Amino acid sequence: MRGADPDDRELPLPGPDHAGQPLCVGRGGEGPLRRGRRPGAALPALLRERSAAHRDEQRAAGGAEFGGRTGGGGRGLPRGGAGAAGGRGRTTGRFAQGGHHGRRALLRPAQLGTERRGRHRHRAGGRRGTVRLALVSPGYPPTPGGVEAVVAQTARALVRAGLSVEVLAQQPRPTGPAVSTEDGVLVRRFAANRAENYRTAPGLYRHLARHAASFDVVHGHSYHALTGVGAALTLQLRGLRVPFVLTPHYHGTGHTAARALLHRAYRPAGRAAAGRARAVLCVSRPEAELFARDFPAAAGKVAVVPNAVDRRALLAAAPLPDEPATVLSVGRLERYKRVDRVIEGFGRLADPEAQLVIIGDGPDRSRLERLAAGTGAGARIRFLGRVGDLELRRWLRTAAVLCSLSEHEAYGLAPAEALATGAWAVLSDIPAHAELPAASAVRLVPEGATPTELARRLADCLAGPPAPGSEEIPDWDAVAAQLVGVYREVAA
């Protein structure tokens, strides 16, 4: 224990901003990123650019207030801040130049919305003095899921920043009230079908169509779960002018044969949603590169606003007493998560006292339980299913190692939380994992690694000292400050 569209041409992909320049995409090359440089290095600078200015304007204005044109704020969005003309990295033309000879820019949050000046400005129906934001989500806690957790943390942080936040969420098995206020967030849950592929809640989109004009910004989450794309198409088909922001959590394909087939048929709708969005906010550099590759017409409005951790809550959680050395796996039990590889590697671990704790549920659970029983280490492999937030944080504080060998991720949220608590992270060598901060505590596992090789990496981490806790991973208030800046820009 430890404490075929012409716009879909291939374009070179964006790199991170290492020197305050726009993040470029275009035919002229890689931009500021060069081979061998670590992509994650740009993320702290992105966060600092927005958060300091946001704190200053909050002290001056006493919260998120309506502003005039002075300072770059639009109606319903905070005044002043890093988005004002002359700010660091600011562009005023259609494309950011930044010394890159006219290549299209992957915009930083402070630049988003610069292409929209002079267009008709949406007039929100909210009360004067408060930004009204709608977050459209595939679900909301206690419904489990990574996107659901991200939306909840984002919503709470935005309320703390002074916004009025309403979440429109699908719920496949309605149990509680349809409307509730949770941590200052108004949450509306809409009954959805129970389809495993492409769940939908028609009532959510009817509500959005009726009430969209009362919001200053609509922010849709998830390309794959329909809600982000469905929200964009609802606004488009109804001719509603409210500014729309998309966070796609994009993997590029489905994770089963059926989903992959549906994903290809779904591409035109995704293209239309990307076109309707005034900003596309990806949670990692690799996700942004993938989205820009698949939707190059939208590359000029793609930016990175990373996920974050609730460091205070994580470190306040008490480790579980009397637990042996623990390897932890957290996430939905689907085949693409490759929990089977984690089990096989743990089964080769020589330490007879160590345990593997698997948190999460999903369609692959029965197969994984049978696999665990046949490893010879089945008595030391525990399937806990879904757990509450506090119990999850306590396990993150208890585990010596977090292991995730997923084939696809937009962002490694559970690994980031584990790194923040001082655990080692043994991770699949995919781009979203390779760019995580705290590289000294990350051990990447190649796709072709054998169970014995994985066991060796786990053993090295279990035998070593605790990993240093990472201060590099942003908290949710810093992310909320970035988002407020984006909302100001797109609605200006």
PDB file of C-alpha atoms in Angstrom, residues 14-19 23-24 29-39:
ATOM      1  CA  PRO A  14      -0.686  20.276 -36.174  1.00  0.00           C
ATOM      2  CA  GLY A  15       1.990  20.363 -33.531  1.00  0.00           C
ATOM      3  CA  PRO A  16       2.022  22.080 -30.131  1.00  0.00           C
ATOM      4  CA  ASP A  17       2.804  25.732 -29.528  1.00  0.00           C
ATOM      5  CA  HIS A  18       6.271  25.872 -27.969  1.00  0.00           C
ATOM      6  CA  ALA A  19       6.885  29.574 -28.484  1.00  0.00           C
ATOM      7  CA  LEU A  23      -0.674  25.965 -33.834  1.00  0.00           C
ATOM      8  CA  CYS A  24      -0.382  25.409 -37.546  1.00  0.00           C
ATOM      9  CA  GLY A  29       5.078  21.237 -42.794  1.00  0.00           C
ATOM     10  CA  GLU A  30       4.758  20.400 -39.127  1.00  0.00           C
ATOM     11  CA  GLY A  31       4.808  23.900 -37.625  1.00  0.00           C
ATOM     12  CA  PRO A  32       6.632  24.345 -34.302  1.00  0.00           C
ATOM     13  CA  LEU A  33       6.574  20.627 -33.447  1.00  0.00           C
ATOM     14  CA  ARG A  34       9.612  18.710 -34.601  1.00  0.00           C
ATOM     15  CA  ARG A  35      10.181  14.982 -34.445  1.00  0.00           C
ATOM     16  CA  GLY A  36      11.485  13.861 -31.093  1.00  0.00           C
ATOM     17  CA  ARG A  37       9.858  16.689 -29.143  1.00  0.00           C
ATOM     18  CA  ARG A  38       7.301  15.782 -26.549  1.00  0.00           C
ATOM     19  CA  PRO A  39       3.800  17.074 -27.487  1.00  0.00           C
TER      20      PRO A  39
END
